[in-house]
């Protein structure tokens, strides 16, 4: 499974930004598509996940109500709509994929990763 992120950049507090993650696979290997983020010196943090077969979504408490994960109709692209951005949202954002969304917040559970896209809010 190959994952390619896009859409990062710089923003001001309160702005919105949308990240995209395109997968080359629609197999069971990528039934769950996720977004993680990481700042230097800290562990990779689960942000949101979506289970493609039923579109059930999961969110970290820190982003719930501000971020929304979705997928396109052909289920090959997952999006992360980020609203009301805060400086603490600044991080490298990574897309990941796996068979299920169980323990979705644990980065070690997932073996497919994109290269990351930087988001800076200041």
mmCIF file of C-alpha atoms in Angstrom:
data_model
loop_
_atom_site.group_PDB
_atom_site.id
_atom_site.type_symbol
_atom_site.label_atom_id
_atom_site.label_comp_id
_atom_site.label_asym_id
_atom_site.label_seq_id
_atom_site.Cartn_x
_atom_site.Cartn_y
_atom_site.Cartn_z
ATOM 1 C CA UNK A 1 0.000 0.000 0.000
ATOM 2 C CA UNK A 2 1.418 3.329 -1.063
ATOM 3 C CA UNK A 3 0.156 6.470 0.645
ATOM 4 C CA UNK A 4 0.767 10.026 -0.495
ATOM 5 C CA UNK A 5 -0.194 13.037 1.599
ATOM 6 C CA UNK A 6 -0.737 16.571 0.406
ATOM 7 C CA UNK A 7 -2.190 19.827 1.614
ATOM 8 C CA UNK A 8 0.067 20.926 4.439
ATOM 9 C CA UNK A 9 1.532 24.370 4.852
ATOM 10 C CA UNK A 10 1.376 27.432 7.060
ATOM 11 C CA UNK A 11 -1.725 28.875 8.668
ATOM 12 C CA UNK A 12 -2.752 31.347 11.295
ATOM 13 C CA UNK A 13 -4.724 30.460 14.433
ATOM 14 C CA UNK A 14 -8.371 30.066 13.554
ATOM 15 C CA UNK A 15 -7.682 29.168 9.939
ATOM 16 C CA UNK A 16 -8.789 26.000 8.193
ATOM 17 C CA UNK A 17 -6.712 23.535 6.196
ATOM 18 C CA UNK A 18 -7.492 20.293 4.415
ATOM 19 C CA UNK A 19 -5.070 17.399 4.106
ATOM 20 C CA UNK A 20 -5.428 14.603 1.568
ATOM 21 C CA UNK A 21 -4.098 11.073 1.599
ATOM 22 C CA UNK A 22 -4.309 9.037 -1.569
ATOM 23 C CA UNK A 23 -3.911 5.290 -1.444
ATOM 24 C CA UNK A 24 -3.056 3.048 -4.358
ATOM 25 C CA UNK A 25 -5.031 0.223 -2.740
ATOM 26 C CA UNK A 26 -8.647 -0.506 -1.918
ATOM 27 C CA UNK A 27 -7.931 -3.915 -0.474
ATOM 28 C CA UNK A 28 -8.634 -5.049 3.066
ATOM 29 C CA UNK A 29 -5.057 -4.009 3.874
ATOM 30 C CA UNK A 30 -6.205 -0.407 3.883
ATOM 31 C CA UNK A 31 -9.737 -0.714 5.278
ATOM 32 C CA UNK A 32 -8.764 1.738 7.990
ATOM 33 C CA UNK A 33 -7.178 5.023 7.003
ATOM 34 C CA UNK A 34 -5.734 7.236 9.682
ATOM 35 C CA UNK A 35 -3.980 10.486 10.411
ATOM 36 C CA UNK A 36 -1.220 10.802 12.972
ATOM 37 C CA UNK A 37 0.921 13.780 13.866
ATOM 38 C CA UNK A 38 4.321 14.164 15.424
ATOM 39 C CA UNK A 39 6.452 16.971 16.752
ATOM 40 C CA UNK A 40 10.169 16.576 17.355
ATOM 41 C CA UNK A 41 10.947 14.800 20.596
ATOM 42 C CA UNK A 42 7.455 13.420 21.066
ATOM 43 C CA UNK A 43 5.675 10.210 20.138
ATOM 44 C CA UNK A 44 3.489 10.015 17.095
ATOM 45 C CA UNK A 45 -0.064 10.919 18.142
ATOM 46 C CA UNK A 46 -3.245 9.502 16.658
ATOM 47 C CA UNK A 47 -5.463 12.289 15.345
ATOM 48 C CA UNK A 48 -8.329 10.598 13.488
ATOM 49 C CA UNK A 49 -9.278 7.382 11.734
ATOM 50 C CA UNK A 50 -11.990 6.200 9.396
ATOM 51 C CA UNK A 51 -13.078 2.650 8.726
ATOM 52 C CA UNK A 52 -13.822 2.639 5.013
ATOM 53 C CA UNK A 53 -16.487 -0.102 4.834
ATOM 54 C CA UNK A 54 -18.912 1.783 7.118
ATOM 55 C CA UNK A 55 -17.244 5.218 7.364
ATOM 56 C CA UNK A 56 -17.132 5.002 11.146
ATOM 57 C CA UNK A 57 -14.800 7.751 12.358
ATOM 58 C CA UNK A 58 -12.665 8.156 15.439
ATOM 59 C CA UNK A 59 -11.048 11.297 16.845
ATOM 60 C CA UNK A 60 -8.544 12.304 19.476
ATOM 61 C CA UNK A 61 -10.055 14.429 22.223
ATOM 62 C CA UNK A 62 -7.729 17.282 21.274
ATOM 63 C CA UNK A 63 -9.279 17.618 17.810
ATOM 64 C CA UNK A 64 -12.838 16.388 18.226
ATOM 65 C CA UNK A 65 -15.266 19.051 17.035
ATOM 66 C CA UNK A 66 -12.575 20.861 15.031
ATOM 67 C CA UNK A 67 -11.257 18.180 12.677
ATOM 68 C CA UNK A 68 -13.213 15.911 10.391
ATOM 69 C CA UNK A 69 -11.975 12.825 8.590
ATOM 70 C CA UNK A 70 -13.737 11.706 5.445
ATOM 71 C CA UNK A 71 -13.172 9.712 2.290
ATOM 72 C CA UNK A 72 -14.028 10.200 -1.332
ATOM 73 C CA UNK A 73 -16.617 8.119 -3.156
ATOM 74 C CA UNK A 74 -14.143 5.664 -4.617
ATOM 75 C CA UNK A 75 -12.554 5.238 -1.177
ATOM 76 C CA UNK A 76 -9.016 5.794 -2.387
ATOM 77 C CA UNK A 77 -8.523 9.198 -0.794
ATOM 78 C CA UNK A 78 -8.969 10.156 2.835
ATOM 79 C CA UNK A 79 -9.228 13.766 3.884
ATOM 80 C CA UNK A 80 -8.604 15.569 7.131
ATOM 81 C CA UNK A 81 -10.488 18.851 7.311
ATOM 82 C CA UNK A 82 -8.925 20.924 10.064
ATOM 83 C CA UNK A 83 -10.860 23.918 11.326
ATOM 84 C CA UNK A 84 -10.106 26.481 13.998
ATOM 85 C CA UNK A 85 -6.438 25.585 13.894
ATOM 86 C CA UNK A 86 -4.355 26.218 16.987
ATOM 87 C CA UNK A 87 -0.595 26.607 17.382
ATOM 88 C CA UNK A 88 -0.538 23.268 19.201
ATOM 89 C CA UNK A 89 -1.784 21.615 16.002
ATOM 90 C CA UNK A 90 1.592 22.342 14.421
ATOM 91 C CA UNK A 91 3.238 19.040 13.568
ATOM 92 C CA UNK A 92 4.231 16.703 10.795
ATOM 93 C CA UNK A 93 1.040 14.946 9.772
ATOM 94 C CA UNK A 94 1.247 11.360 8.550
ATOM 95 C CA UNK A 95 -1.310 9.219 6.811
ATOM 96 C CA UNK A 96 -1.425 5.542 7.736
ATOM 97 C CA UNK A 97 -3.450 2.507 6.727
ATOM 98 C CA UNK A 98 -4.315 -0.868 8.186
ATOM 99 C CA UNK A 99 -6.839 -3.667 8.109
ATOM 100 C CA UNK A 100 -8.877 -2.486 11.088
ATOM 101 C CA UNK A 101 -9.230 0.613 13.224
ATOM 102 C CA UNK A 102 -8.855 -1.280 16.486
ATOM 103 C CA UNK A 103 -6.387 0.542 18.737
ATOM 104 C CA UNK A 104 -6.379 3.223 16.060
ATOM 105 C CA UNK A 105 -4.437 5.654 18.251
ATOM 106 C CA UNK A 106 -1.406 3.389 18.468
ATOM 107 C CA UNK A 107 1.074 4.105 15.707
ATOM 108 C CA UNK A 108 2.830 0.752 16.194
ATOM 109 C CA UNK A 109 -0.339 -1.051 15.067
ATOM 110 C CA UNK A 110 -0.017 0.173 11.486
ATOM 111 C CA UNK A 111 2.502 -0.786 8.867
ATOM 112 C CA UNK A 112 1.690 1.502 5.963
ATOM 113 C CA UNK A 113 2.715 5.136 6.141
ATOM 114 C CA UNK A 114 2.985 8.163 3.934
ATOM 115 C CA UNK A 115 5.965 10.483 3.874
ATOM 116 C CA UNK A 116 4.271 13.178 5.952
ATOM 117 C CA UNK A 117 3.203 16.757 5.349
ATOM 118 C CA UNK A 118 4.117 19.655 7.617
ATOM 119 C CA UNK A 119 1.440 21.830 9.196
ATOM 120 C CA UNK A 120 2.548 25.011 10.948
ATOM 121 C CA UNK A 121 0.118 27.259 12.788
ATOM 122 C CA UNK A 122 1.482 30.552 14.065
#
